[in-house]
Short mmCIF file of C-alpha atoms and ligand atoms in Angstrom, two decimals:
data_model
loop_
_atom_site.label_atom_id
_atom_site.label_comp_id
_atom_site.label_asym_id
_atom_site.label_seq_id
_atom_site.Cartn_x
_atom_site.Cartn_y
_atom_site.Cartn_z
CA MET A 248 111.47 172.74 69.64
CA VAL A 249 109.82 173.26 66.30
CA GLY A 250 110.45 176.87 65.28
CA GLY A 251 107.45 178.99 64.44
CA ALA A 252 106.20 180.78 67.54
CA ALA A 253 105.68 184.52 67.04
CA LEU A 254 107.22 186.34 69.98
CA ARG A 255 104.58 188.30 71.87
CA GLY A 256 104.58 190.29 75.08
CA GLU A 257 107.15 192.42 76.84
CA VAL A 258 110.80 192.01 77.61
CA ALA A 259 113.08 194.17 79.77
CA VAL A 260 116.59 195.31 78.89
CA ALA A 261 119.22 195.86 81.58
CA GLY A 262 122.16 198.23 81.57
CA ALA A 263 124.63 198.10 78.69
CA LYS A 264 127.49 195.65 79.02
CA ASN A 265 129.73 198.00 77.06
CA SER A 266 129.00 200.84 79.43
CA ALA A 267 128.96 198.99 82.76
CA LEU A 268 132.44 197.54 82.22
CA LYS A 269 133.89 200.96 81.34
CA LEU A 270 132.14 202.66 84.26
CA MET A 271 133.78 200.15 86.60
CA ALA A 272 137.14 201.31 85.20
CA VAL A 273 136.04 204.95 85.58
CA ALA A 274 135.51 204.33 89.32
CA LEU A 275 139.30 203.88 89.63
CA LEU A 276 139.67 207.63 89.09
CA ALA A 277 138.36 208.51 92.57
CA THR A 278 139.45 207.28 96.00
CA GLY A 279 136.44 205.96 97.93
CA ARG A 280 133.28 203.97 97.27
CA SER A 281 131.43 204.31 93.96
CA ARG A 282 128.16 202.51 93.32
CA LEU A 283 126.80 201.43 89.94
CA THR A 284 123.19 200.36 89.46
CA ASN A 285 121.37 198.77 86.49
CA VAL A 286 124.44 196.58 85.95
CA PRO A 287 123.73 193.47 83.81
CA ALA A 288 124.11 190.00 85.35
CA ILE A 289 126.87 188.72 83.09
CA LEU A 290 130.22 187.00 83.49
CA ASP A 291 132.14 189.96 82.05
CA VAL A 292 131.22 192.06 85.11
CA THR A 293 132.62 189.32 87.36
CA ILE A 294 135.88 189.34 85.37
CA MET A 295 136.16 193.13 85.53
CA ALA A 296 135.48 192.96 89.29
CA GLU A 297 138.38 190.53 89.66
CA LEU A 298 140.63 192.85 87.66
CA LEU A 299 139.78 195.76 89.97
CA ARG A 300 140.36 193.59 93.05
CA ARG A 301 143.85 192.75 91.81
CA LEU A 302 144.48 196.50 91.60
CA GLY A 303 143.67 196.70 95.32
CA CYS A 304 139.97 197.63 95.22
CA THR A 305 137.20 195.98 97.22
CA VAL A 306 134.39 195.08 94.84
CA ASP A 307 130.92 193.80 95.77
CA TYR A 308 128.81 192.60 92.86
CA ASP A 309 125.17 191.73 93.56
CA ALA A 310 124.18 190.36 90.15
CA ALA A 311 120.54 189.80 91.12
CA ALA A 312 120.15 193.41 92.27
CA GLY A 313 122.25 194.75 89.39
CA VAL A 314 124.55 196.62 91.76
CA VAL A 315 128.34 196.89 91.83
CA GLU A 316 130.10 198.74 94.66
CA ILE A 317 133.76 199.54 94.22
CA ASP A 318 135.89 200.78 97.06
CA VAL A 319 139.05 202.31 95.65
CA PRO A 320 142.00 202.79 98.01
CA HIS A 321 144.27 205.82 97.75
CA ASP A 322 147.13 203.74 96.40
CA ILE A 323 146.22 201.31 93.67
CA GLY A 324 148.20 198.90 91.51
CA HIS A 325 148.61 199.55 87.80
CA ARG A 326 148.91 196.13 86.21
CA ALA A 327 146.20 194.20 84.32
CA ASP A 328 147.26 190.58 83.83
CA TYR A 329 146.95 188.59 80.63
CA ASP A 330 144.65 185.92 82.10
CA LEU A 331 141.99 188.60 82.70
CA VAL A 332 142.57 190.73 79.59
CA ARG A 333 142.43 187.58 77.49
CA ALA A 334 139.08 186.67 79.03
CA LEU A 335 137.77 190.23 78.71
CA ARG A 336 139.00 192.52 75.97
CA ALA A 337 137.20 195.48 77.60
CA SER A 338 139.91 195.30 80.31
CA ILE A 339 141.83 197.68 78.08
CA SER A 340 139.54 200.42 79.42
CA VAL A 341 141.57 200.56 82.66
CA LEU A 342 144.47 202.03 80.65
CA GLY A 343 143.31 205.67 80.71
CA PRO A 344 142.25 205.72 84.39
CA LEU A 345 145.48 204.00 85.53
CA VAL A 346 147.83 206.39 83.69
CA ALA A 347 145.82 209.33 85.00
CA ARG A 348 145.71 208.03 88.62
CA CYS A 349 149.10 206.30 88.96
CA GLY A 350 151.23 207.85 86.21
CA ALA A 351 151.75 204.33 84.90
CA ALA A 352 149.78 201.41 83.47
CA ASP A 353 150.86 197.92 82.41
CA VAL A 354 148.00 196.31 80.55
CA ALA A 355 148.42 192.96 78.84
CA VAL A 356 147.83 193.21 75.09
CA PRO A 357 144.65 191.37 74.18
CA GLY A 358 144.93 188.64 71.56
CA GLY A 359 142.93 188.74 68.35
CA ASP A 360 139.33 187.65 68.70
CA ALA A 361 136.71 186.11 66.51
CA ILE A 362 135.57 189.35 64.88
CA GLY A 363 138.70 190.56 63.19
CA SER A 364 141.94 192.25 64.15
CA ARG A 365 141.59 195.20 66.48
CA GLY A 366 144.56 197.40 67.10
CA LEU A 367 145.46 199.63 70.00
CA ASP A 368 147.38 202.21 67.93
CA LEU A 369 144.79 204.94 68.45
CA HIS A 370 144.72 204.35 72.22
CA ALA A 371 148.52 204.63 72.32
CA ALA A 372 148.67 207.73 70.09
CA GLY A 373 146.05 209.47 72.23
CA LEU A 374 147.92 208.82 75.48
CA GLU A 375 151.21 209.88 73.89
CA ALA A 376 149.62 213.18 72.86
CA LEU A 377 148.66 213.65 76.53
CA GLY A 378 152.32 213.25 77.49
CA ALA A 379 152.66 209.53 78.26
CA THR A 380 155.36 207.33 76.76
CA VAL A 381 153.87 204.12 75.43
CA HIS A 382 155.56 200.91 74.37
CA VAL A 383 154.87 197.21 74.22
CA THR A 384 157.14 194.88 76.14
CA HIS A 385 156.78 191.20 77.07
CA GLY A 386 153.15 191.21 75.95
CA PHE A 387 152.21 194.30 77.96
CA LEU A 388 151.28 197.75 76.75
CA VAL A 389 153.21 199.98 79.12
CA ALA A 390 152.20 203.63 79.45
CA GLU A 391 154.19 205.96 81.69
CA ALA A 392 153.70 209.58 82.69
CA PRO A 393 155.67 210.07 85.92
CA GLU A 394 155.24 213.85 85.76
CA GLY A 395 151.51 213.57 85.06
CA LEU A 396 149.54 214.18 81.87
CA HIS A 397 148.87 217.47 80.10
CA GLY A 398 145.98 218.56 77.89
CA ALA A 399 146.38 218.28 74.11
CA GLU A 400 144.65 218.63 70.75
CA ILE A 401 144.02 215.14 69.45
CA ARG A 402 142.34 213.98 66.27
CA LEU A 403 141.49 210.28 66.05
CA GLU A 404 141.99 208.82 62.58
CA PHE A 405 138.87 206.75 63.17
CA PRO A 406 136.14 207.30 65.82
CA SER A 407 137.22 204.29 67.89
CA VAL A 408 135.01 203.67 70.90
CA GLY A 409 137.83 202.26 73.06
CA ALA A 410 140.37 204.97 72.12
CA THR A 411 137.82 207.73 72.79
CA GLU A 412 137.17 206.25 76.24
CA ASN A 413 140.84 205.95 77.16
CA VAL A 414 141.64 209.49 76.04
CA LEU A 415 138.61 210.83 77.91
CA THR A 416 139.36 208.96 81.15
CA ALA A 417 143.00 210.06 81.04
CA ALA A 418 142.29 213.70 80.11
CA VAL A 419 139.94 214.33 83.05
CA LEU A 420 142.91 214.41 85.46
CA ALA A 421 145.43 215.94 83.01
CA HIS A 422 146.80 219.41 83.52
CA GLY A 423 144.98 221.83 81.19
CA ARG A 424 142.57 221.52 78.30
CA THR A 425 142.11 218.60 75.87
CA ARG A 426 140.23 218.78 72.60
CA LEU A 427 139.41 215.41 71.05
CA GLU A 428 138.26 215.49 67.44
CA ASN A 429 136.60 212.69 65.51
CA ALA A 430 135.56 211.17 68.83
CA ALA A 431 133.15 208.23 68.99
CA ARG A 432 129.59 209.38 69.66
CA GLU A 433 128.01 206.25 71.15
CA PRO A 434 125.47 206.55 74.01
CA GLU A 435 127.99 204.59 76.12
CA ILE A 436 130.51 207.43 75.66
CA VAL A 437 127.85 209.88 76.82
CA ASP A 438 127.17 207.63 79.83
CA ILE A 439 130.86 207.60 80.77
CA ALA A 440 131.09 211.37 80.37
CA GLN A 441 128.00 211.75 82.56
CA MET A 442 129.47 209.66 85.37
CA LEU A 443 132.77 211.54 85.09
CA THR A 444 130.91 214.85 85.25
CA GLU A 445 129.03 213.69 88.36
CA MET A 446 132.46 212.85 89.84
CA GLY A 447 133.58 216.44 89.24
CA ALA A 448 135.14 216.26 85.76
CA ARG A 449 134.67 219.14 83.33
CA ILE A 450 133.60 217.77 79.96
CA THR A 451 131.63 219.24 77.06
CA GLY A 452 130.59 217.77 73.73
CA ALA A 453 130.20 214.07 74.65
CA GLY A 454 127.85 212.57 72.07
CA THR A 455 129.26 214.83 69.34
CA SER A 456 132.48 214.30 67.43
CA VAL A 457 134.36 216.97 69.37
CA ILE A 458 134.83 216.44 73.11
CA GLU A 459 136.55 219.05 75.25
CA VAL A 460 137.91 218.36 78.72
CA GLU A 461 139.31 220.78 81.25
CA GLY A 462 141.46 218.71 83.60
CA VAL A 463 140.75 218.82 87.35
CA ARG A 464 143.00 217.83 90.28
CA ALA A 465 140.82 215.09 91.75
CA LEU A 466 137.46 213.36 91.36
CA THR A 467 135.04 212.08 93.99
CA PRO A 468 133.11 208.77 94.06
CA VAL A 469 129.46 208.73 93.01
CA GLU A 470 126.41 206.55 92.44
CA HIS A 471 125.45 206.14 88.78
CA ALA A 472 122.88 204.09 86.83
CA VAL A 473 124.16 202.36 83.67
CA VAL A 474 122.52 203.42 80.38
CA PRO A 475 120.14 200.76 78.93
CA ASP A 476 121.71 198.27 76.53
CA ARG A 477 120.86 199.45 73.01
CA ILE A 478 122.29 196.32 71.40
CA ALA A 479 120.15 194.04 73.57
CA ALA A 480 117.15 196.29 72.80
CA GLY A 481 117.94 196.07 69.07
CA THR A 482 118.21 192.29 69.35
CA TRP A 483 114.63 192.15 70.63
CA ALA A 484 113.47 194.47 67.85
CA PHE A 485 114.89 192.09 65.23
CA ALA A 486 113.56 189.06 67.10
CA ALA A 487 110.05 190.54 67.03
CA ALA A 488 110.19 191.33 63.31
CA ALA A 489 111.81 187.99 62.47
CA THR A 490 109.19 185.88 64.20
CA ARG A 491 106.32 188.05 62.88
CA GLY A 492 105.56 188.92 66.48
CA ASP A 493 104.68 191.94 68.60
CA VAL A 494 107.06 192.86 71.43
CA GLU A 495 107.39 195.82 73.77
CA VAL A 496 111.03 196.39 74.71
CA VAL A 497 110.83 197.85 78.22
CA GLY A 498 113.78 200.13 78.96
CA GLY A 499 114.78 200.28 75.28
CA VAL A 500 115.70 203.79 74.14
CA ALA A 501 114.47 204.22 70.55
CA GLU A 502 116.62 207.28 69.87
CA HIS A 503 119.77 205.22 70.60
CA LEU A 504 118.68 202.81 67.90
CA SER A 505 117.42 205.09 65.13
CA ALA A 506 119.32 203.44 62.29
CA ALA A 507 118.36 199.92 63.36
CA LEU A 508 114.72 200.77 63.97
CA GLU A 509 114.53 202.52 60.56
CA LEU A 510 115.59 199.23 59.06
CA VAL A 511 113.03 197.27 61.04
CA LYS A 512 110.38 199.73 59.80
CA ALA A 513 111.60 199.49 56.21
CA SER A 514 111.19 195.73 56.45
CA GLY A 515 107.48 196.31 57.11
CA ALA A 516 107.08 196.27 60.90
CA GLU A 517 105.52 199.09 62.88
CA VAL A 518 107.71 200.72 65.53
CA THR A 519 106.19 202.94 68.19
CA VAL A 520 107.71 204.69 71.17
CA THR A 521 105.86 203.78 74.39
CA ASP A 522 105.98 205.17 77.94
CA ARG A 523 108.36 202.41 78.97
CA GLY A 524 110.46 201.90 75.84
CA PHE A 525 109.37 200.97 72.33
CA ARG A 526 107.21 198.38 70.62
CA VAL A 527 107.82 196.45 67.40
CA ASP A 528 104.70 195.00 65.80
CA SER A 529 105.18 193.01 62.62
CA GLY A 530 101.46 192.82 61.94
CA GLY A 531 102.03 189.09 61.37
CA ARG A 532 103.50 189.78 57.92
CA ARG A 533 106.65 188.28 56.44
CA PRO A 534 108.99 191.27 56.29
CA LYS A 535 110.95 192.49 53.25
CA ALA A 536 114.75 192.17 52.99
CA VAL A 537 116.59 195.48 53.42
CA ASP A 538 120.14 196.62 52.47
CA VAL A 539 122.32 197.56 55.46
CA ALA A 540 125.80 199.05 55.90
CA THR A 541 127.39 199.25 59.36
CA LEU A 542 128.89 202.58 60.43
CA PRO A 543 130.10 204.22 63.64
CA TYR A 544 127.25 205.60 65.77
CA PRO A 545 124.72 207.00 64.87
CA GLY A 546 125.01 204.64 61.89
CA PHE A 547 123.81 201.06 61.90
CA PRO A 548 125.76 199.23 64.68
CA THR A 549 128.16 196.46 63.73
CA ASP A 550 126.93 194.57 66.78
CA LEU A 551 123.49 194.26 65.17
CA GLN A 552 124.82 193.25 61.74
CA PRO A 553 124.47 189.48 62.40
CA PHE A 554 120.76 190.06 63.08
CA ALA A 555 120.31 191.97 59.82
CA ILE A 556 121.91 189.11 57.88
CA THR A 557 119.83 186.54 59.75
CA CYS A 558 116.56 188.36 59.11
CA ASN A 559 117.32 188.96 55.45
CA ALA A 560 117.93 185.21 55.11
CA PHE A 561 114.18 184.57 55.32
CA PHE A 562 112.63 187.95 54.50
CA VAL A 563 111.09 188.57 51.07
CA ASN A 564 113.55 189.34 48.22
CA GLU A 565 117.26 189.84 48.52
CA ALA A 566 119.55 192.40 50.10
CA THR A 567 123.19 193.25 50.65
CA VAL A 568 124.73 193.67 54.09
CA THR A 569 128.03 195.58 54.22
CA GLU A 570 130.40 195.45 57.22
CA ASN A 571 132.55 198.58 57.45
CA LEU A 572 133.95 198.33 60.99
CA PHE A 573 135.46 194.89 61.46
CA GLU A 574 137.12 192.39 59.18
CA ALA A 575 135.84 188.83 59.16
CA ARG A 576 132.67 189.57 61.06
CA PHE A 577 130.63 187.22 58.89
CA ARG A 578 130.83 184.13 61.01
CA THR A 579 127.05 183.92 61.25
CA VAL A 580 126.89 183.31 57.52
CA GLN A 581 128.34 179.83 57.27
CA GLU A 582 126.16 178.66 60.13
CA LEU A 583 123.07 180.26 58.58
CA ASN A 584 123.85 178.39 55.40
CA ARG A 585 123.60 175.17 57.42
CA LEU A 586 120.03 176.25 58.15
CA GLY A 587 119.31 176.62 54.43
CA ALA A 588 120.14 180.32 53.92
CA GLU A 589 121.25 181.42 50.46
CA THR A 590 124.20 183.79 50.82
CA ARG A 591 127.28 184.92 48.94
CA ILE A 592 130.20 186.73 50.58
CA ASP A 593 132.16 189.23 48.48
CA GLY A 594 134.79 191.05 50.55
CA HIS A 595 132.96 193.27 53.03
CA HIS A 596 129.56 192.45 51.54
CA VAL A 597 127.14 189.59 52.00
CA MET A 598 124.40 189.12 49.43
CA VAL A 599 121.44 187.38 51.04
CA HIS A 600 118.52 185.89 49.13
CA GLY A 601 115.55 185.37 51.43
CA VAL A 602 114.22 181.82 51.45
CA GLU A 603 110.63 180.99 52.47
CA ARG A 604 111.69 178.90 55.44
CA LEU A 605 114.91 177.97 57.20
CA SER A 606 115.44 174.39 58.21
CA GLY A 607 116.58 173.49 61.75
CA ALA A 608 120.04 171.98 62.27
CA PRO A 609 122.90 172.02 64.77
CA VAL A 610 124.93 175.25 64.49
CA GLU A 611 127.71 176.84 66.48
CA ALA A 612 127.93 180.30 68.08
CA SER A 613 131.29 182.00 67.55
CA ASP A 614 130.61 185.17 69.53
CA ILE A 615 127.90 186.91 71.53
CA ARG A 616 125.97 188.48 68.68
CA ALA A 617 126.38 185.66 66.17
CA GLY A 618 125.11 183.30 68.86
CA ALA A 619 122.00 185.35 69.63
CA ALA A 620 121.34 185.80 65.89
CA LEU A 621 121.49 182.03 65.37
CA VAL A 622 118.96 181.54 68.16
CA ILE A 623 116.61 183.90 66.31
CA ALA A 624 117.21 181.94 63.10
CA GLY A 625 116.29 178.78 65.04
CA LEU A 626 113.05 180.41 66.17
CA VAL A 627 111.87 180.68 62.56
CA ALA A 628 113.35 177.41 61.27
CA ASP A 629 111.43 174.17 60.77
CA GLY A 630 112.30 171.49 63.29
CA VAL A 631 114.95 171.48 65.97
CA THR A 632 117.93 173.82 66.01
CA THR A 633 120.74 173.35 68.50
CA VAL A 634 123.12 176.25 69.09
CA SER A 635 126.36 175.08 70.67
CA GLY A 636 128.79 177.54 72.23
CA ALA A 637 125.85 179.12 74.06
CA GLN A 638 128.20 180.44 76.74
CA HIS A 639 129.08 183.18 74.24
CA ILE A 640 125.46 184.36 74.36
CA ASP A 641 125.60 184.57 78.16
CA ARG A 642 128.38 187.16 77.80
CA GLY A 643 125.91 189.70 76.42
CA TYR A 644 122.43 188.58 77.38
CA ALA A 645 121.54 187.63 80.96
CA GLY A 646 118.80 184.99 80.97
CA PHE A 647 118.28 184.97 77.19
CA ALA A 648 116.40 181.65 77.19
CA GLU A 649 114.11 182.75 80.05
CA SER A 650 113.32 186.00 78.25
CA LEU A 651 112.51 184.10 75.05
CA ARG A 652 110.25 181.71 76.94
CA GLY A 653 108.51 184.71 78.51
CA LEU A 654 107.66 185.83 74.96
CA GLY A 655 106.23 182.44 74.02
CA ALA A 656 109.22 180.66 72.46
CA ASP A 657 109.84 177.01 73.23
CA VAL A 658 113.51 177.22 74.11
CA SER A 659 115.56 175.32 76.60
CA ARG A 660 119.06 175.90 77.83
CA GLU A 661 120.97 172.73 78.52
CA PRO A 662 123.52 172.75 81.32
CA ASP A 663 126.04 171.17 78.97
CA GLU A 664 126.33 174.58 77.32
CA ASP A 665 124.10 173.88 74.32
CA PHE A 666 121.03 175.89 73.45
CA PHE A 667 118.09 173.84 72.13
CA LEU A 668 115.33 175.46 70.14
N1 LIG B 7 140.82 200.26 65.73
C1 LIG B 7 142.11 200.45 65.35
N2 LIG B 7 143.00 200.97 66.24
C2 LIG B 7 142.65 201.29 67.51
C3 LIG B 7 141.32 201.08 67.91
C4 LIG B 7 140.41 200.56 67.00
O1 LIG B 7 142.47 200.15 64.23
O2 LIG B 7 143.51 201.77 68.27
C5 LIG B 7 139.87 199.68 64.77
C6 LIG B 7 139.54 198.27 65.14
O3 LIG B 7 140.47 197.38 64.59
C7 LIG B 7 138.16 198.09 64.57
C8 LIG B 7 137.54 199.48 64.63
O4 LIG B 7 138.63 200.38 64.84
O5 LIG B 7 138.23 197.70 63.23
C9 LIG B 7 136.50 199.67 65.71
O6 LIG B 7 137.09 199.55 66.98
P1 LIG B 7 136.57 200.34 68.26
O7 LIG B 7 137.76 200.78 69.04
O8 LIG B 7 135.57 201.38 67.85
O9 LIG B 7 135.79 199.21 69.04
P2 LIG B 7 136.09 198.63 70.47
O10 LIG B 7 136.15 199.72 71.47
O11 LIG B 7 137.21 197.67 70.41
C10 LIG B 7 133.54 198.42 71.06
C11 LIG B 7 132.65 197.34 71.58
C12 LIG B 7 132.35 196.32 70.49
C13 LIG B 7 131.75 197.02 69.29
C14 LIG B 7 132.68 198.17 68.83
C15 LIG B 7 132.11 199.00 67.69
C16 LIG B 7 133.29 197.18 73.88
C17 LIG B 7 133.91 196.36 74.96
N3 LIG B 7 133.28 196.65 72.69
O12 LIG B 7 134.76 197.78 70.72
O13 LIG B 7 131.36 195.45 71.04
O14 LIG B 7 131.57 196.09 68.25
O15 LIG B 7 132.92 199.06 69.94
O16 LIG B 7 130.90 199.56 68.06
O17 LIG B 7 132.79 198.27 74.13
C18 LIG B 7 130.40 193.37 71.66
O18 LIG B 7 129.78 193.95 72.54
O19 LIG B 7 130.15 192.20 71.34
C19 LIG B 7 131.46 194.08 70.94
C20 LIG B 7 132.38 193.43 70.23
#
């Protein structure tokens, strides 16, 4: 299509991918049937379901209803194979629950991915502090605690989301008290802590940088609704501002997105909290470019950084976007340049000079967020933009093309995995 339509109307966000996958791992901590609702309809949930099945669980995933039911037997396996971990890096979140439940976990070490090297050293150090021995052998991270885990005082060098989750999910069944300092504070951590608490865990401080856990002997299965996806909600906020549109994000939680919505406001759009979520109204104006630096929550999320770069590429003036969490997470940039963006990368910074209009061209998605950001770029570019590698977008956004069409965009999704705008 010819870019240019302002997005208007309402769009709904489902549960957060990065919470749903972890909550599925949390279910392993209790024998019996747990039920998750508000689960997004994405491939990653199917992969995590397969991983849990191989551990001996029965998993029913009704993607249309957004429900996953996991029946966990008393005795479960403790091995996560490479074929699944490779397909889904979030598989690493079974590490904590497996060591806590089985006294052992063999989890294949994920390979590097497209957004920079990501270590597991903090996960390993946290579990070691809780009494496990951890080593890597034949491509597996092996954690063992045959006598069980014990509480500990742990300080993470960096507030890693994954390491915080694995320490938390291991500590809930450890003997005694754990104090985790410099913990990640993301809403997804709070969601996990909430489900654990409903299961009978004793946790205080989730959502702050100090989490305390008093270990209990056993947990019971529960029903839990996944927290709304703040990154999907933020994507719609940027899409509304970018296309000079007016969109209500139903289910979006503005307070989970303060830093991102401040930026959208600073660019000139109006953001209001509504009964059902929040609304971004650009007033039809071309927004102003705004400097951004990614930081751990509650700072500006790295997952929204590609959208900030994309928007600045055609907003008024110029701005610098700084990536502080991941190396090499600037893959959007070279593709944006194909659309006529004027950018310069200097280490962790990208200087972006806003051009009046981008110009449609074929581009390639390298990961979920870069892919969605390129689609937004295509929405404001002259002529036809084709985003290949659209299967990456499906990993984070169920029905992205349908949602865009519902807001007035002329977008089609080709079965041959390309995304035509
Ligand atoms: N890090 C280490 N050692 C560790 C753990 C992390 O050095 O033991 C470093 C990583 O190399 C990275 C930084 O710490 O540079 C951040 O890693 P973190 O552990 O916080 O992130 P994660 O748990 O691997 C989750 C999300 C990512 C999101 C980041 C940051 C999931 C499945 N993934 O990753 O989301 O970018 O937090 O918010 O929850 C996505 O959804 O597309 C995605 C990549």
